[in-house]
Coordinates of C-alpha atoms in Angstrom, one line a residue:
M1 CA 19.6 15.9 36.7
S2 CA 16.7 13.8 35.4
N3 CA 14.7 14.6 32.4
E4 CA 11.9 16.6 34.1
N5 CA 10.4 20.1 34.2
H6 CA 12.7 22.5 36.1
D7 CA 11.1 25.4 37.9
N8 CA 14.4 27.2 38.3
I9 CA 17.0 26.4 35.7
D10 CA 18.5 29.9 35.2
N11 CA 21.4 29.1 37.5
M12 CA 22.0 25.6 36.1
Y13 CA 24.7 24.7 33.6
P14 CA 23.4 22.6 30.7
S15 CA 25.6 20.5 28.4
L16 CA 24.8 18.2 25.5
Y17 CA 25.2 14.5 26.0
S18 CA 28.3 13.2 24.2
F19 CA 26.1 11.1 21.8
I20 CA 24.2 14.1 20.5
S21 CA 25.4 15.5 17.2
Y22 CA 24.3 18.6 15.2
R23 CA 25.3 20.4 12.1
K24 CA 24.7 23.7 10.3
E25 CA 22.6 24.0 7.2
K26 CA 21.2 26.9 5.2
N27 CA 18.6 28.7 7.3
G28 CA 19.1 26.4 10.2
G29 CA 20.5 22.9 10.8
F30 CA 19.8 19.4 12.3
I31 CA 20.3 17.8 15.7
F32 CA 20.4 14.0 16.0
N33 CA 19.9 11.6 18.9
P34 CA 21.1 8.1 17.9
H35 CA 19.1 6.5 20.6
L36 CA 15.9 7.9 19.2
Y37 CA 17.1 7.4 15.6
S38 CA 15.6 10.7 14.5
E39 CA 17.0 14.0 13.4
K40 CA 15.2 17.2 14.1
W41 CA 15.3 20.4 12.0
I42 CA 16.4 23.5 14.0
N43 CA 16.3 27.2 13.1
N44 CA 19.2 29.6 13.2
I45 CA 18.4 30.8 16.8
E46 CA 18.1 27.2 18.1
Y47 CA 21.4 26.4 16.4
N48 CA 23.1 29.2 18.2
I49 CA 21.6 28.2 21.5
L50 CA 22.9 24.6 20.9
Q51 CA 26.4 26.0 20.6
L52 CA 26.1 27.7 23.9
V53 CA 25.0 24.5 25.8
D54 CA 28.4 23.4 26.8
R55 CA 28.5 23.6 30.7
T56 CA 30.5 26.8 30.6
K57 CA 27.4 29.0 30.7
S58 CA 24.3 29.0 32.8
V59 CA 20.9 29.3 31.3
S60 CA 20.9 32.9 32.5
D61 CA 24.2 33.5 30.6
I62 CA 22.7 32.0 27.4
V63 CA 19.6 34.2 27.8
D64 CA 21.9 37.3 27.9
I65 CA 23.9 36.2 24.9
I66 CA 20.9 35.5 22.8
S67 CA 19.4 38.8 23.9
Q68 CA 22.5 40.6 22.6
Q69 CA 22.6 38.7 19.4
L70 CA 19.0 39.3 18.5
K71 CA 18.9 42.8 19.9
I72 CA 15.8 41.9 21.9
D73 CA 14.9 42.5 25.6
N74 CA 15.8 39.9 28.2
S75 CA 12.2 38.7 28.8
H76 CA 11.7 37.9 25.2
S77 CA 15.1 36.1 25.0
K78 CA 14.3 34.2 28.1
N79 CA 11.1 32.8 26.6
I80 CA 13.0 31.7 23.5
V81 CA 15.8 30.1 25.4
H82 CA 13.6 28.4 27.9
D83 CA 11.3 27.0 25.3
Y84 CA 14.2 25.5 23.3
I85 CA 15.9 24.2 26.4
K86 CA 12.7 22.4 27.3
D87 CA 12.6 20.9 23.7
L88 CA 16.2 19.7 24.2
N89 CA 15.3 18.2 27.5
N90 CA 12.4 16.3 26.0
Y91 CA 14.7 15.1 23.2
Y92 CA 16.9 13.6 25.9
A93 CA 19.8 15.8 24.7
I94 CA 20.7 17.7 27.9
N95 CA 22.6 16.9 31.0
W96 CA 22.3 19.3 33.9
W97 CA 25.0 20.6 36.3
H98 CA 25.2 22.8 39.4
E99 CA 28.7 23.9 38.6
P100 CA 30.4 25.0 35.4
I101 CA 33.5 23.8 33.7
Y102 CA 35.9 26.6 32.8
E103 CA 37.0 27.0 29.2
S104 CA 40.7 27.5 28.6
S105 CA 40.2 30.3 26.1
K106 CA 37.3 32.4 25.1
Q107 CA 34.9 30.3 23.0
K108 CA 33.8 31.5 19.6
L109 CA 30.5 30.4 18.0
D110 CA 31.2 28.5 14.8
E111 CA 28.4 30.4 13.1
S112 CA 26.4 33.3 14.2
L113 CA 23.0 34.5 13.2
H114 CA 24.7 36.9 10.8
S115 CA 27.2 34.4 9.5
K116 CA 28.5 34.9 6.0
T117 CA 29.1 31.2 5.4
E118 CA 27.9 30.1 2.0
F119 CA 25.4 27.2 1.8
S120 CA 24.1 25.4 -1.2
D121 CA 20.4 24.7 -1.9
Y122 CA 21.0 21.1 -0.9
Y123 CA 22.1 19.8 2.5
S124 CA 25.8 19.9 3.4
A125 CA 26.0 16.1 3.6
P126 CA 23.6 13.1 3.5
L127 CA 21.5 12.6 6.6
S128 CA 21.7 8.8 6.3
I129 CA 23.6 6.1 4.4
L130 CA 22.4 2.7 3.1
W131 CA 25.5 0.6 3.3
D132 CA 25.4 -2.8 1.6
L133 CA 28.2 -4.7 3.4
T134 CA 28.1 -7.6 1.0
Y135 CA 26.2 -8.8 -2.1
R136 CA 26.5 -12.4 -0.9
C137 CA 23.2 -13.9 0.2
N138 CA 21.7 -17.2 1.5
M139 CA 18.5 -16.6 -0.4
K140 CA 17.5 -16.2 -4.0
C141 CA 14.8 -13.6 -4.0
K142 CA 12.9 -12.9 -7.2
H143 CA 13.0 -9.2 -6.6
C144 CA 16.8 -8.9 -5.8
L145 CA 18.5 -5.8 -7.0
N146 CA 21.5 -7.9 -8.0
D147 CA 21.8 -10.1 -11.0
D148 CA 22.7 -13.8 -10.4
N149 CA 26.3 -13.3 -11.6
Y150 CA 26.9 -9.9 -10.0
S151 CA 29.6 -9.7 -7.3
V152 CA 32.2 -7.2 -6.1
D153 CA 35.1 -7.4 -3.7
E154 CA 34.3 -6.6 0.0
I155 CA 36.3 -4.0 1.8
E156 CA 38.1 -5.1 5.0
I157 CA 37.7 -3.7 8.5
N158 CA 40.4 -1.1 8.2
D159 CA 38.7 0.4 5.2
V160 CA 35.4 0.2 7.0
K161 CA 37.0 2.3 9.8
H162 CA 38.2 4.8 7.2
I163 CA 34.7 5.2 5.8
L164 CA 33.1 5.5 9.2
N165 CA 35.5 8.3 10.0
E166 CA 34.7 10.0 6.7
L167 CA 31.0 9.8 7.5
K168 CA 31.5 11.1 11.0
K169 CA 33.6 14.0 9.8
E170 CA 30.8 15.2 7.5
K171 CA 28.2 14.7 10.3
V172 CA 26.2 11.9 8.7
F173 CA 23.7 10.8 11.3
S174 CA 22.6 7.3 10.6
I175 CA 23.5 4.1 8.8
N176 CA 21.4 1.2 7.6
F177 CA 23.6 -1.9 7.2
S178 CA 22.2 -4.2 4.6
G179 CA 23.2 -6.5 1.8
G180 CA 23.0 -9.1 0.4
E181 CA 22.8 -10.7 3.8
P182 CA 25.0 -8.7 6.2
L183 CA 25.1 -11.6 8.8
L184 CA 27.3 -13.5 6.3
R185 CA 30.2 -11.1 7.1
N186 CA 32.3 -12.5 9.9
D187 CA 33.2 -9.0 11.1
L188 CA 29.6 -7.7 11.3
L189 CA 29.6 -7.3 15.0
D190 CA 32.9 -5.5 14.9
I191 CA 31.5 -3.1 12.3
L192 CA 28.3 -2.5 14.4
K193 CA 30.4 -1.9 17.5
L194 CA 32.6 0.7 15.8
S195 CA 29.5 2.4 14.4
S196 CA 27.7 2.6 17.8
E197 CA 30.8 3.8 19.5
M198 CA 30.9 6.7 17.1
N199 CA 27.3 7.5 17.9
F200 CA 25.7 6.8 14.6
G201 CA 22.1 5.7 14.6
V202 CA 22.4 2.1 13.5
R203 CA 19.8 0.0 11.7
L204 CA 20.4 -3.6 10.6
S205 CA 18.4 -5.1 7.7
T206 CA 18.4 -8.9 7.4
N207 CA 16.4 -11.8 6.0
G208 CA 16.5 -13.5 9.5
L209 CA 17.9 -16.9 8.4
L210 CA 21.1 -16.6 10.5
L211 CA 19.7 -14.5 13.4
D212 CA 19.4 -16.3 16.7
K213 CA 19.3 -15.6 20.4
D214 CA 23.1 -15.8 20.8
F215 CA 23.6 -13.1 18.1
L216 CA 21.0 -10.8 19.7
T217 CA 22.7 -11.2 23.1
K218 CA 25.9 -9.9 21.6
L219 CA 24.0 -7.2 19.8
K220 CA 22.4 -5.8 22.9
D221 CA 25.5 -3.9 24.1
L222 CA 26.0 -2.2 20.7
D223 CA 23.2 0.3 20.7
V224 CA 21.7 -1.0 17.4
Y225 CA 18.5 1.0 17.2
C226 CA 16.4 -1.1 14.8
I227 CA 16.4 -4.5 13.3
Q228 CA 14.5 -4.9 10.0
I229 CA 13.5 -8.4 8.9
S230 CA 11.8 -9.2 5.5
L231 CA 8.5 -11.1 5.5
D232 CA 6.9 -11.1 2.0
G233 CA 3.8 -13.0 2.5
L234 CA 2.4 -16.1 4.3
E235 CA 4.4 -19.3 4.3
D236 CA 4.0 -20.6 0.7
T237 CA 4.2 -17.1 -0.8
H238 CA 7.3 -16.0 1.2
D239 CA 9.2 -19.3 0.6
E240 CA 8.5 -19.4 -3.1
F241 CA 9.4 -15.7 -3.5
R242 CA 12.5 -15.9 -1.5
G243 CA 13.7 -19.2 -2.9
V244 CA 14.3 -21.0 0.4
K245 CA 12.0 -23.6 2.0
G246 CA 11.5 -22.9 5.7
G247 CA 12.5 -19.2 5.2
Y248 CA 9.1 -18.0 6.5
K249 CA 9.4 -19.9 9.8
K250 CA 12.9 -18.6 10.3
A251 CA 11.8 -15.0 9.6
V252 CA 8.9 -15.2 12.0
E253 CA 11.1 -16.6 14.7
A254 CA 13.7 -13.9 14.1
L255 CA 11.0 -11.2 14.4
R256 CA 9.7 -12.8 17.6
L257 CA 13.2 -12.9 19.1
C258 CA 14.0 -9.3 18.2
S259 CA 10.7 -8.1 19.7
E260 CA 11.1 -10.1 22.9
N261 CA 14.7 -8.9 23.4
G262 CA 13.6 -5.3 23.3
F263 CA 14.7 -4.2 19.8
Y264 CA 12.7 -1.7 17.7
T265 CA 11.7 -4.3 15.2
T266 CA 10.4 -3.6 11.6
M267 CA 8.6 -6.2 9.4
S268 CA 9.5 -5.2 5.8
T269 CA 7.2 -6.5 3.0
M270 CA 7.7 -6.1 -0.7
I271 CA 4.4 -5.4 -2.5
I272 CA 3.9 -8.0 -5.2
K273 CA 0.8 -9.5 -6.9
Q274 CA 1.2 -12.8 -5.0
N275 CA 0.9 -11.2 -1.5
L276 CA -1.8 -8.6 -2.0
H277 CA -4.3 -10.7 -0.2
D278 CA -1.7 -11.6 2.6
I279 CA -1.2 -8.0 3.8
S280 CA -4.0 -8.0 6.4
D281 CA -2.7 -11.3 7.8
L282 CA 0.8 -10.0 7.9
M283 CA -0.3 -7.0 10.0
E284 CA -2.1 -9.4 12.4
I285 CA 1.1 -11.4 12.7
A286 CA 3.1 -8.2 13.3
V287 CA 0.8 -7.1 16.1
S288 CA 0.7 -10.6 17.7
L289 CA 4.6 -10.7 17.8
G290 CA 4.8 -7.2 19.3
I291 CA 6.5 -5.8 16.2
S292 CA 7.2 -2.0 16.3
S293 CA 6.6 -1.1 12.7
F294 CA 5.3 -2.5 9.4
K295 CA 7.0 -1.3 6.3
L296 CA 5.8 -1.7 2.7
N297 CA 8.1 -1.4 -0.3
S298 CA 7.2 -1.0 -4.0
F299 CA 8.7 -3.6 -6.4
M300 CA 11.2 -2.3 -8.9
P301 CA 12.2 -4.4 -11.9
V302 CA 15.9 -4.2 -11.6
G303 CA 18.6 -6.9 -11.2
R304 CA 17.0 -10.3 -10.9
G305 CA 13.7 -8.5 -10.7
R306 CA 13.7 -7.9 -14.4
E307 CA 13.1 -11.6 -15.0
S308 CA 9.9 -11.6 -13.0
D309 CA 8.4 -8.2 -13.8
D310 CA 5.3 -9.5 -15.4
Q311 CA 4.6 -11.9 -12.6
L312 CA 5.3 -9.5 -9.7
H313 CA 4.4 -6.0 -10.8
V314 CA 1.3 -4.5 -9.1
S315 CA -1.0 -2.2 -11.2
K316 CA -1.8 1.3 -10.1
E317 CA -5.4 0.2 -9.4
E318 CA -4.3 -2.7 -7.2
L319 CA -1.9 -0.3 -5.4
R320 CA -4.8 2.1 -4.8
D321 CA -7.1 -0.6 -3.4
L322 CA -4.3 -1.8 -1.1
C323 CA -3.8 1.7 0.2
K324 CA -7.5 2.0 1.0
E325 CA -7.2 -1.2 3.0
L326 CA -4.1 0.1 4.8
S327 CA -5.9 3.3 5.6
L328 CA -8.5 1.3 7.5
H329 CA -5.9 -0.9 9.2
S330 CA -3.8 2.1 10.3
K331 CA -6.8 3.2 12.4
K332 CA -7.4 -0.3 13.7
Y333 CA -3.8 -0.7 14.9
D334 CA -3.2 2.9 16.0
G335 CA -0.9 2.9 18.9
L336 CA 0.0 -0.8 18.4
L337 CA 1.9 -0.7 15.1
D338 CA 3.7 2.1 13.2
F339 CA 3.1 2.1 9.5
Q340 CA 6.0 3.0 7.2
L341 CA 4.5 3.6 3.7
N342 CA 5.5 5.4 0.6
P343 CA 4.7 9.0 1.7
L344 CA 2.9 9.4 -1.6
F345 CA 0.2 7.0 -0.8
P346 CA -2.0 8.2 2.1
W347 CA -3.0 11.5 0.8
L348 CA -3.7 10.2 -2.7
L349 CA -6.9 8.6 -1.3
E350 CA -9.8 11.0 -1.9
E351 CA -11.4 10.2 1.5
N352 CA -8.2 11.0 3.3
K353 CA -7.8 14.5 2.1
N354 CA -8.7 16.9 5.0
S355 CA -8.0 20.0 2.9
K356 CA -7.2 20.8 -0.6
P357 CA -3.6 21.2 -1.5
L358 CA -2.3 24.5 -2.7
I359 CA -2.4 24.8 -6.4
R360 CA 0.6 26.4 -8.1
G361 CA 1.3 26.8 -11.8
I362 CA 4.0 24.9 -13.6
N363 CA 6.2 28.0 -13.8
S364 CA 6.4 28.4 -10.0
G365 CA 9.9 26.9 -9.9
I366 CA 9.0 24.0 -7.6
Q367 CA 12.1 21.8 -7.2
I368 CA 11.6 18.1 -7.2
K369 CA 13.2 16.5 -4.1
C370 CA 13.4 12.7 -4.2
S371 CA 15.7 11.6 -1.4
A372 CA 18.5 10.7 -3.9
G373 CA 20.9 13.6 -3.9
H374 CA 19.1 15.4 -1.1
T375 CA 19.2 13.3 2.1
N376 CA 20.6 9.8 1.3
L377 CA 23.4 8.0 -0.4
V378 CA 24.3 4.3 -0.9
I379 CA 27.6 2.6 -0.3
S380 CA 28.3 -0.7 -2.0
P381 CA 30.5 -3.5 -0.6
D382 CA 33.6 -2.2 -2.4
G383 CA 33.1 1.4 -1.4
T384 CA 31.5 2.6 -4.6
V385 CA 28.9 5.3 -3.9
Y386 CA 25.5 5.6 -5.6
S387 CA 22.6 8.1 -5.4
C388 CA 20.0 5.3 -5.1
P389 CA 20.0 1.5 -4.7
Y390 CA 18.0 1.3 -8.0
L391 CA 20.5 3.3 -10.1
T392 CA 23.8 1.4 -9.9
Q393 CA 24.4 2.2 -13.6
F394 CA 25.4 5.7 -12.4
P395 CA 28.3 5.4 -9.9
L396 CA 29.4 8.6 -8.2
G397 CA 32.9 7.4 -7.3
N398 CA 34.6 5.3 -4.6
I399 CA 34.7 6.7 -1.1
L400 CA 38.1 5.1 -0.5
E401 CA 39.5 7.1 -3.4
K402 CA 37.4 10.3 -3.2
P403 CA 36.2 12.1 -0.1
L404 CA 32.5 12.1 0.7
R405 CA 32.3 15.9 0.5
A406 CA 33.8 15.8 -3.0
I407 CA 31.3 13.1 -4.1
W408 CA 28.4 14.9 -2.5
N409 CA 29.2 18.3 -4.0
D410 CA 29.9 17.0 -7.5
N411 CA 27.0 18.4 -9.4
S412 CA 28.4 17.1 -12.7
S413 CA 27.2 13.7 -11.6
I414 CA 23.6 12.4 -11.5
L415 CA 23.3 14.1 -8.1
G416 CA 23.4 17.5 -9.9
R417 CA 20.6 16.3 -12.2
F418 CA 18.4 15.3 -9.3
R419 CA 19.0 18.6 -7.6
K420 CA 17.9 20.5 -10.7
I421 CA 14.7 18.9 -11.7
F422 CA 11.8 21.3 -11.5
Q423 CA 8.1 20.6 -11.9
R424 CA 7.9 22.4 -15.2
E425 CA 10.3 19.7 -16.6
L426 CA 8.1 16.8 -15.6
E427 CA 6.1 15.1 -18.2
G428 CA 2.5 13.9 -18.4
K429 CA 0.1 14.6 -15.5
C430 CA 3.0 15.3 -13.0
K431 CA 3.7 18.5 -15.0
E432 CA 0.6 20.3 -13.8
C433 CA -0.4 18.2 -10.8
Q434 CA -1.6 20.2 -7.8
Y435 CA 0.0 17.6 -5.4
V436 CA 3.6 18.0 -6.6
P437 CA 4.5 21.2 -4.8
E438 CA 3.0 20.5 -1.4
Y439 CA 3.1 16.7 -1.1
C440 CA 5.0 14.3 -3.3
N441 CA 7.7 16.6 -4.8
G442 CA 7.3 14.6 -8.0
G443 CA 7.5 11.1 -6.5
C444 CA 10.3 8.6 -7.3
R445 CA 12.5 9.7 -10.1
A446 CA 14.4 6.3 -10.1
A447 CA 11.0 4.6 -10.8
A448 CA 10.3 7.0 -13.7
F449 CA 13.7 6.2 -15.2
I450 CA 13.4 2.4 -14.7
F451 CA 10.0 2.2 -16.2
D452 CA 10.3 4.8 -19.0
D453 CA 14.1 5.5 -19.3
H454 CA 13.5 9.2 -18.5
F455 CA 14.0 11.0 -15.2
C456 CA 11.2 13.4 -15.9
S457 CA 8.5 10.9 -16.8
E458 CA 5.4 10.4 -14.7
D459 CA 5.7 8.5 -11.5
P460 CA 4.7 5.0 -12.5
F461 CA 3.3 4.2 -9.0
C462 CA 0.9 7.1 -8.9
W463 CA -2.7 6.2 -9.7
K464 CA -3.5 9.8 -10.4
C465 CA -1.4 9.5 -13.5
K466 CA -3.7 7.6 -15.9

């Protein structure tokens, strides 16, 4: 049945599409649609409803079961079930049937509302993975995370299959394939095909030099959700920064091709001193090409970037002024271009604050939650796992030698440190900042370490820290 409002669904048998995945967490869980590239948080009741949506039970049956579980009357249960079924329908998660399929044995729920399963204070597995398939590259970018002489062996396709199975087993939802330049791998299309067949949300990050119409034609059947292409300024700035003459024209052409071929296309720009005055023009270019989203990244002086720190690094004041400009542009391009910014930035602008944040004392036990150790992990070309692409001096183990679950749950590693940083441990203005509990959660801890050699230092990108 099509995705529409249903006046009488009680006698229908819903099932989840095969590409939908979900998993249990403490106090709820997540559901993921790879075609929307978005996971949604669900509460315990919604999780239990999900487990019943299997075409063996009608909506009326599900209402009865939830009524018994929650010990509530049927009318209340019906409202709860119908509301969530509607949400699932709008999330393109449900297929509708007039007849049931019959289970071979009585089905048990994996977890119930009164489950005794133990959950940690962090998620059971990463939500997403950044996977650097290679460190080889056809550019020489000044900000590159890798030093000139840094290289590692690249795992072969059989080991890639092993890792994908490991990620699927732990219900990781999405993968961003990057590098280096991933298009330099001859087996890239095979890797993307395997990933899409396993219903991961797939994103591809590239510099665009090797991307052409023939490659995109092959990519169309692989359910790659998003293609991200770097454009770091207008022509002279981009080519000088990336170290390749003609790189700008190639990137713009690649962006145009991706957009015209129907891919969700992201223009990714590194914020550096040399392109601060190009940002408005880059947004104009993005809109003119029909680009889906515009993403800004903060420069980190690691790898080759250490050599150019003084030339590239943007001051807090310059960052603040840029964000004021972006605030105006976001209104101008509303509905035409999605903005992907550091979540710290928008509400730091005084004029953007619609309400005062809640103020809590430093002894309130607020836990700092940078994505490292909480939602994301990084896999390198040889299978070594890291908490963050900027912290490769702290390897967590190799996923070919150690299961993902063991890596993720090893709190003796740097992951444990990230999971146990509280606001009272932060230094400087972050320690008593009113924004930390409700908004930034302490900002980027990798940046604090890179700039000050301490995980609890002030966030170096925050202009409130002066």
